Amino acid sequence: MRRKIEKIQETAFNFFNDYSNLDYNSKGFGLTVDHTNDLEKASIAATGFTLSSYIIADKYGYLAHEELIKRVIGTLKTLYYNVPQYEGFFAHFVDMKTAERKNKSEYSTVDTALALNGVIACMQYFKNEEIDKYSKLIINRVNWKHFVHKRNGKDTLYMAYNDLKDGDYAEGKSGFIHHWGMFAEQLMMYVMAAAKNDFSIEEARSLYNGFDRIKGSYDSYEFIFSPGNTLFIYQYPLAWLDLENVYDLDNISWFLNAKNACMAQYKWCMDNKERYKTYNPNFFGLTASDSPNGYAVFHALPNDRDLIITDGTVAANAIIGSLPFITEIALKGIKDMFNIDGLWNSKYGFYDAFNFEKDKWISNRYIAIDKGLEMLMANAYLTKDVQTAYMNSSIIIEGMRKLGWEKRIGGKTR
């Protein structure tokens, strides 16, 4: 089974290697496509996964060390000089070749944070003077305080900014867009912000405490859930943050929270496998992925509308992304996915998703951030190379210290 996980990791690297701009004469060098059905649109979040893939490539010998150093430096220069930014926050989507803002994309906090995850991990791992220089320029440019505002008396981060009133998510009004007032995939942002010198310990903790912690349960599994309770939000931050046995000042373990969320989703899928025939004893997960009707975000219970949203689609990344949390269940699901004819591509791994509700449907595309989650969670299972580099970064260590996150073997959640 270990060899299968290694193949998931290696084929995911192949994807990032082949679907990134590797033309050193291009202003978009290092950028990665959002998905394979549009090769002109790059995702800033996907580029963070690509940077992280270079650590794995070095550890496993997929590419020469000198070439990887060159690629990291080139990508960092693209991010610093060419990708449009507002107060250090990158445009969500940019042109693959020119790095220009794609259409009227918003400047996104979370997608910038996913890119920064890759920057931070590479800076710590490669320990190269030029990588260090450009990583610090990118990281220090991010003005987290500019996005902090009061919401219901609490310090809260805005989600995004768009200077165009007809731009993405602007809804006819330019300026800041929505807020991180709820628990979702933003955990790493509080660590990054806390590490900045302009945040005192009190300010960092106030911002971290600014989002609502709403508990719910399915079956016997209780956890803090996001409004929509889609599975990826528990998995993405912990692809880099290794928070097993780490607790905050309120005794919350975000690792155990993710584990209970995964178990709750597994249990719901098993309880409903007669209704949705794609679910078998080892297929589960309501997440965001391709589907027979295009890209979709599915919602599990509990959620703020008390309403299940799914068409039975299962995404490979939902199962692989659960490896650190419900390992044995995920391994069985992965083993069974290898037996689905047409789901595995020998070069790039599993296609994005599958659905057996009417006819047999298998996605014909790859979505970069989904493939990235598969790659990082495979690596977390195998050797934790990316997580080790990330967690050893002075930025992450300092941010966790200021937030009061501590490793406590045997600690219990409240």
Coordinates of C-alpha atoms in Angstrom, one line a residue:
M1 CA 0.0 0.0 0.0
R2 CA 2.9 2.3 0.7
R3 CA 4.0 2.1 -2.9
K4 CA 0.5 3.2 -4.0
I5 CA 0.8 6.3 -1.8
E6 CA 4.2 7.0 -3.3
K7 CA 2.7 6.8 -6.7
I8 CA 0.0 9.3 -5.7
Q9 CA 2.7 11.7 -4.5
E10 CA 4.9 11.2 -7.6
T11 CA 2.1 11.6 -10.1
A12 CA 0.9 14.7 -8.3
F13 CA 4.4 16.1 -8.7
N14 CA 4.2 15.2 -12.4
F15 CA 1.1 17.3 -12.7
F16 CA 2.7 20.4 -11.1
N17 CA 5.8 19.9 -13.2
D18 CA 3.8 19.7 -16.5
Y19 CA 1.2 22.3 -15.8
S20 CA 3.4 25.1 -14.5
N21 CA 5.0 27.8 -16.6
L22 CA 8.7 26.8 -16.8
D23 CA 9.7 29.3 -19.4
Y24 CA 12.4 31.4 -17.7
N25 CA 11.8 34.2 -20.3
S26 CA 8.2 34.5 -19.3
K27 CA 6.8 37.0 -16.7
G28 CA 4.6 34.1 -15.5
F29 CA 7.5 31.7 -14.7
G30 CA 6.6 29.3 -11.9
L31 CA 2.8 29.9 -12.0
T32 CA 0.5 26.9 -12.1
V33 CA -2.8 26.4 -13.9
D34 CA -6.1 26.5 -11.9
H35 CA -7.4 23.5 -13.7
T36 CA -6.6 21.6 -16.9
N37 CA -9.6 22.8 -18.9
D38 CA -8.2 26.4 -19.0
L39 CA -4.5 26.5 -19.6
E40 CA -4.4 30.3 -19.6
K41 CA -5.6 30.9 -16.1
A42 CA -3.1 30.5 -13.2
S43 CA -4.1 30.2 -9.6
I44 CA -2.0 31.9 -6.9
A45 CA -3.0 29.1 -4.4
A46 CA -1.9 26.4 -6.9
T47 CA 1.5 28.1 -7.1
G48 CA 1.9 27.6 -3.4
F49 CA 1.4 23.9 -3.8
T50 CA 3.9 23.9 -6.7
L51 CA 6.6 25.5 -4.5
S52 CA 5.8 22.8 -1.9
S53 CA 6.2 20.1 -4.5
Y54 CA 9.8 21.1 -5.0
I55 CA 10.6 20.0 -1.5
I56 CA 9.2 16.6 -2.2
A57 CA 11.0 16.5 -5.5
D58 CA 14.3 17.1 -3.8
K59 CA 13.7 14.6 -1.1
Y60 CA 12.7 11.9 -3.5
G61 CA 15.1 12.7 -6.3
Y62 CA 12.4 13.6 -8.9
L63 CA 14.6 16.5 -10.1
A64 CA 18.2 17.7 -9.6
H65 CA 18.7 19.9 -6.5
E66 CA 20.2 22.7 -8.6
E67 CA 17.2 22.8 -11.0
L68 CA 14.8 23.0 -8.0
I69 CA 16.7 25.9 -6.5
K70 CA 16.6 27.7 -9.8
R71 CA 12.8 27.1 -10.1
V72 CA 12.1 28.3 -6.6
I73 CA 14.1 31.5 -7.1
G74 CA 12.4 32.1 -10.4
T75 CA 8.9 31.6 -8.9
L76 CA 9.6 33.9 -6.0
K77 CA 10.8 36.6 -8.4
T78 CA 7.6 36.2 -10.3
L79 CA 5.5 36.6 -7.2
Y80 CA 7.5 39.6 -6.0
Y81 CA 7.9 41.5 -9.2
N82 CA 5.1 40.5 -11.6
V83 CA 2.0 39.2 -9.9
P84 CA -0.5 42.0 -9.0
Q85 CA -0.9 42.6 -5.3
Y86 CA -2.8 44.9 -2.9
E87 CA -1.0 45.5 0.4
G88 CA 0.9 42.3 -0.3
F89 CA -2.2 40.2 -1.0
F90 CA -2.1 38.6 -4.5
A91 CA -4.8 38.5 -7.1
H92 CA -6.5 35.2 -6.9
F93 CA -6.3 34.4 -10.7
V94 CA -3.6 35.7 -13.1
D95 CA -2.6 35.0 -16.7
M96 CA -0.2 32.0 -17.0
K97 CA 2.2 33.8 -19.3
T98 CA 2.1 37.4 -18.4
A99 CA 1.2 37.2 -14.6
E100 CA -1.3 40.0 -15.2
R101 CA -4.5 40.0 -13.2
K102 CA -7.1 37.7 -14.8
N103 CA -10.3 39.4 -15.8
K104 CA -11.4 41.3 -12.6
S105 CA -10.1 38.9 -10.0
E106 CA -10.2 39.8 -6.3
Y107 CA -7.1 40.1 -4.1
S108 CA -7.6 37.1 -1.8
T109 CA -6.3 36.6 1.7
V110 CA -6.7 32.8 1.8
D111 CA -5.3 32.2 -1.6
T112 CA -2.3 34.4 -0.8
A113 CA -1.9 32.4 2.4
L114 CA -1.8 29.1 0.5
A115 CA 0.9 30.7 -1.7
L116 CA 2.8 31.8 1.3
N117 CA 2.7 28.3 2.8
G118 CA 4.8 27.2 -0.1
V119 CA 7.1 30.3 0.2
I120 CA 7.6 29.6 3.9
A121 CA 8.3 25.9 3.5
C122 CA 10.8 26.5 0.7
M123 CA 12.6 29.2 2.6
Q124 CA 13.1 26.9 5.6
Y125 CA 14.0 23.8 3.5
F126 CA 16.4 25.0 0.9
K127 CA 18.3 27.5 3.1
N128 CA 19.5 29.4 0.0
E129 CA 20.5 33.1 0.3
E130 CA 18.5 34.2 -2.7
I131 CA 15.4 32.2 -1.8
D132 CA 15.7 33.7 1.7
K133 CA 15.9 37.2 0.3
Y134 CA 12.8 37.0 -2.0
S135 CA 10.8 35.0 0.5
K136 CA 11.3 37.7 3.1
L137 CA 10.4 40.4 0.7
I138 CA 7.1 38.7 -0.2
I139 CA 6.2 37.8 3.4
N140 CA 7.1 41.2 4.8
R141 CA 5.1 43.0 2.2
V142 CA 1.8 41.4 3.4
N143 CA -0.1 43.9 5.5
W144 CA -2.4 41.8 7.6
K145 CA -3.4 44.8 9.8
H146 CA -4.8 46.5 6.8
F147 CA -7.5 43.8 6.5
V148 CA -8.4 43.8 10.2
H149 CA -11.7 45.4 11.2
K150 CA -14.2 45.2 14.0
R151 CA -17.2 42.8 13.6
N152 CA -19.6 42.5 16.4
G153 CA -16.9 44.0 18.7
K154 CA -14.3 41.4 17.6
D155 CA -11.1 41.9 15.6
T156 CA -11.8 40.1 12.3
L157 CA -10.0 39.7 9.0
Y158 CA -11.7 40.7 5.7
M159 CA -11.7 37.9 3.1
A160 CA -10.6 39.9 0.1
Y161 CA -10.4 43.2 -1.6
N162 CA -11.5 44.4 -5.1
D163 CA -11.0 47.9 -6.4
L164 CA -13.5 47.3 -9.2
K165 CA -17.2 47.5 -8.3
D166 CA -17.9 45.0 -11.1
G167 CA -15.1 42.8 -10.1
D168 CA -15.2 39.3 -8.7
Y169 CA -17.2 39.1 -5.5
A170 CA -17.6 42.9 -5.4
E171 CA -21.4 42.9 -5.9
G172 CA -21.5 46.4 -7.3
K173 CA -19.3 48.0 -4.6
S174 CA -15.5 48.3 -4.6
G175 CA -13.6 47.7 -1.4
F176 CA -13.3 45.0 1.1
I177 CA -15.3 41.7 0.6
H178 CA -16.9 39.7 3.3
H179 CA -15.1 38.5 6.4
W180 CA -13.6 35.6 8.2
G181 CA -16.1 35.7 11.0
M182 CA -16.6 31.9 10.9
F183 CA -14.3 28.9 11.1
A184 CA -13.1 27.7 7.7
E185 CA -9.8 27.1 6.0
Q186 CA -8.0 30.2 7.3
L187 CA -6.2 28.9 10.3
M188 CA -2.6 29.4 8.9
M189 CA -3.4 33.1 8.4
Y190 CA -3.5 33.7 12.2
V191 CA -0.1 32.1 12.7
M192 CA 1.4 34.2 9.8
A193 CA -0.2 37.4 11.1
A194 CA 0.9 36.7 14.7
A195 CA 4.5 36.3 13.6
K196 CA 4.7 39.8 12.3
N197 CA 6.4 42.4 14.5
D198 CA 3.5 44.8 14.3
F199 CA 1.2 42.4 16.1
S200 CA 1.5 42.2 19.9
I201 CA 0.6 39.0 21.6
E202 CA -2.7 40.6 22.7
E203 CA -3.5 41.7 19.2
A204 CA -2.6 38.4 17.6
R205 CA -4.8 36.5 20.1
S206 CA -7.6 38.9 19.7
L207 CA -7.6 38.4 15.9
Y208 CA -7.4 34.6 16.3
N209 CA -10.4 34.8 18.7
G210 CA -12.4 36.9 16.2
F211 CA -14.1 34.0 14.4
D212 CA -17.0 32.1 15.8
R213 CA -16.5 28.6 17.1
I214 CA -19.8 26.8 16.6
K215 CA -20.0 23.2 17.7
G216 CA -22.2 20.5 16.2
S217 CA -22.2 16.8 15.8
Y218 CA -23.2 13.9 13.6
D219 CA -23.6 10.6 15.3
S220 CA -21.1 10.6 18.2
Y221 CA -18.6 13.0 16.5
E222 CA -18.6 16.5 17.8
F223 CA -16.5 19.3 16.2
I224 CA -16.3 23.0 15.4
F225 CA -17.8 23.2 11.9
S226 CA -17.9 25.7 9.1
P227 CA -21.2 27.1 7.9
G228 CA -21.2 24.8 4.9
N229 CA -19.2 21.9 6.5
T230 CA -17.4 21.0 3.3
L231 CA -14.5 18.6 4.0
F232 CA -11.6 20.5 2.4
I233 CA -11.8 23.3 4.9
Y234 CA -10.6 21.0 7.7
Q235 CA -7.8 19.5 5.5
Y236 CA -6.1 22.4 3.7
P237 CA -4.5 24.2 6.6
L238 CA -3.3 20.9 8.1
A239 CA -1.6 19.9 4.9
W240 CA 1.2 22.2 6.1
L241 CA 0.5 22.7 9.8
D242 CA 1.3 19.6 11.7
L243 CA -1.0 20.1 14.7
E244 CA -1.3 16.6 16.1
N245 CA -1.1 17.0 19.9
V246 CA -1.1 20.8 19.6
Y247 CA -3.7 22.7 21.6
D248 CA -4.6 26.4 21.8
L249 CA -5.3 28.3 25.0
D250 CA -8.9 27.1 25.0
N251 CA -7.8 23.5 24.8
I252 CA -8.9 23.2 21.2
S253 CA -7.0 20.7 19.0
W254 CA -7.6 21.5 15.4
F255 CA -6.1 18.1 14.5
L256 CA -8.8 16.3 16.5
N257 CA -11.4 18.7 15.2
A258 CA -10.5 17.6 11.7
K259 CA -10.4 14.0 12.6
N260 CA -14.0 14.2 14.0
A261 CA -15.1 16.1 11.0
C262 CA -13.7 13.4 8.7
M263 CA -15.3 10.6 10.8
A264 CA -18.7 12.4 10.9
Q265 CA -18.6 12.6 7.1
Y266 CA -17.6 9.0 6.7
K267 CA -20.4 7.9 9.1
W268 CA -23.0 10.0 7.2
C269 CA -21.9 8.5 3.8
M270 CA -22.1 5.0 5.3
D271 CA -25.6 5.8 6.7
N272 CA -26.7 6.9 3.3
K273 CA -25.0 4.4 0.9
E274 CA -28.3 2.9 0.0
R275 CA -29.5 6.3 -1.2
Y276 CA -26.2 7.2 -3.0
K277 CA -24.7 4.2 -4.7
T278 CA -21.3 5.9 -5.2
Y279 CA -20.7 5.5 -1.5
N280 CA -19.4 2.1 -0.7
P281 CA -17.9 1.1 2.6
N282 CA -14.7 2.9 1.7
F283 CA -15.9 5.9 -0.5
F284 CA -16.9 9.1 1.4
G285 CA -16.5 12.8 1.6
L286 CA -18.6 15.9 0.8
T287 CA -16.2 18.4 -0.5
A288 CA -15.5 20.8 -3.4
S289 CA -14.7 19.2 -6.7
D290 CA -15.6 18.6 -10.3
S291 CA -19.0 16.8 -10.7
P292 CA -21.3 15.7 -13.5
N293 CA -22.7 19.2 -13.5
G294 CA -19.4 21.1 -13.3
Y295 CA -17.5 22.4 -10.3
A296 CA -19.6 22.0 -7.1
V297 CA -19.3 22.6 -3.3
F298 CA -21.1 19.9 -1.3
H299 CA -22.3 20.3 2.3
A300 CA -22.4 17.7 5.0
L301 CA -24.2 17.7 8.4
P302 CA -24.1 19.7 10.6
N303 CA -24.2 23.0 8.7
D304 CA -25.9 26.3 9.2
R305 CA -28.8 25.5 6.9
D306 CA -29.3 22.0 8.3
L307 CA -29.4 20.9 4.7
I308 CA -27.4 18.2 2.9
I309 CA -26.2 19.3 -0.5
T310 CA -24.7 16.5 -2.6
D311 CA -25.3 14.5 -5.8
G312 CA -23.2 11.6 -4.6
T313 CA -20.0 12.7 -6.2
V314 CA -16.8 11.5 -4.4
A315 CA -13.5 13.4 -4.9
A316 CA -10.2 11.6 -4.7
N317 CA -8.8 14.4 -2.7
A318 CA -11.5 14.0 0.0
I319 CA -10.3 10.5 0.8
I320 CA -6.5 11.1 0.3
G321 CA -6.9 14.3 2.3
S322 CA -8.2 12.3 5.2
L323 CA -5.0 10.1 5.5
P324 CA -3.5 11.9 8.6
F325 CA -6.9 11.8 10.4
I326 CA -8.6 8.5 9.7
T327 CA -5.7 6.6 8.3
E328 CA -7.1 3.1 8.0
I329 CA -10.4 4.2 6.5
A330 CA -8.6 6.4 4.0
L331 CA -6.2 3.6 3.0
K332 CA -9.1 1.3 2.2
G333 CA -10.8 4.0 0.1
I334 CA -7.5 4.6 -1.8
K335 CA -7.1 0.9 -2.4
D336 CA -10.6 0.7 -3.8
M337 CA -10.2 3.8 -6.0
F338 CA -7.3 2.1 -7.8
N339 CA -9.8 -0.6 -8.8
I340 CA -12.1 1.9 -10.6
D341 CA -11.5 1.5 -14.3
G342 CA -10.6 4.9 -15.9
L343 CA -10.1 6.8 -12.7
W344 CA -6.3 6.5 -12.5
N345 CA -4.0 8.1 -15.1
S346 CA -0.5 6.6 -15.0
K347 CA 1.2 10.0 -15.4
Y348 CA -1.0 12.4 -13.3
G349 CA -2.8 10.1 -10.9
F350 CA -6.5 10.1 -10.0
Y351 CA -8.8 12.3 -12.0
D352 CA -10.6 14.8 -9.8
A353 CA -13.8 13.0 -8.9
F354 CA -16.3 10.2 -9.8
N355 CA -20.0 9.6 -9.6
F356 CA -22.0 6.3 -10.1
E357 CA -25.5 7.7 -9.4
K358 CA -26.9 7.4 -12.9
D359 CA -24.3 6.4 -15.4
K360 CA -20.6 5.9 -14.6
W361 CA -19.1 9.4 -14.6
I362 CA -15.4 10.1 -14.1
S363 CA -14.0 13.7 -14.3
N364 CA -11.9 14.4 -17.3
R365 CA -9.8 17.1 -15.6
Y366 CA -7.4 17.9 -12.8
I367 CA -7.9 20.8 -10.4
A368 CA -4.6 22.0 -9.1
I369 CA -5.5 22.6 -5.5
D370 CA -7.2 19.3 -5.3
K371 CA -4.2 17.6 -6.7
G372 CA -2.0 19.6 -4.3
L373 CA -4.0 18.3 -1.3
E374 CA -3.5 14.7 -2.5
M375 CA 0.2 15.3 -2.9
L376 CA 0.8 16.9 0.5
M377 CA -1.3 14.5 2.4
A378 CA 0.4 11.6 0.7
N379 CA 3.7 13.1 1.8
A380 CA 2.4 13.7 5.3
Y381 CA 1.6 10.0 5.5
L382 CA 5.0 8.9 4.0
T383 CA 7.7 11.2 5.4
K384 CA 6.3 14.6 6.4
D385 CA 8.9 16.5 4.4
V386 CA 6.8 19.6 3.7
Q387 CA 5.3 19.7 7.2
T388 CA 8.6 19.3 8.9
A389 CA 10.1 22.2 6.9
Y390 CA 7.0 24.4 7.5
M391 CA 6.8 23.7 11.2
N392 CA 10.5 24.4 11.7
S393 CA 10.2 27.8 10.1
S394 CA 10.9 30.6 12.6
I395 CA 7.8 32.3 11.2
I396 CA 5.5 29.4 12.2
I397 CA 7.3 28.9 15.5
E398 CA 6.9 32.5 16.5
G399 CA 3.3 32.8 15.3
M400 CA 2.3 29.7 17.3
R401 CA 4.2 31.0 20.4
K402 CA 2.4 34.3 20.3
L403 CA -1.0 32.6 19.8
G404 CA -0.3 30.3 22.8
W405 CA -0.5 27.1 20.7
E406 CA 1.5 24.3 22.5
K407 CA 2.2 20.7 22.0
R408 CA 0.8 18.7 24.8
I409 CA 1.0 14.9 24.6
G410 CA -2.1 13.5 26.2
G411 CA -4.1 16.7 26.2
K412 CA -7.8 16.7 26.0
T413 CA -10.3 19.0 24.1
R414 CA -13.1 20.6 25.9

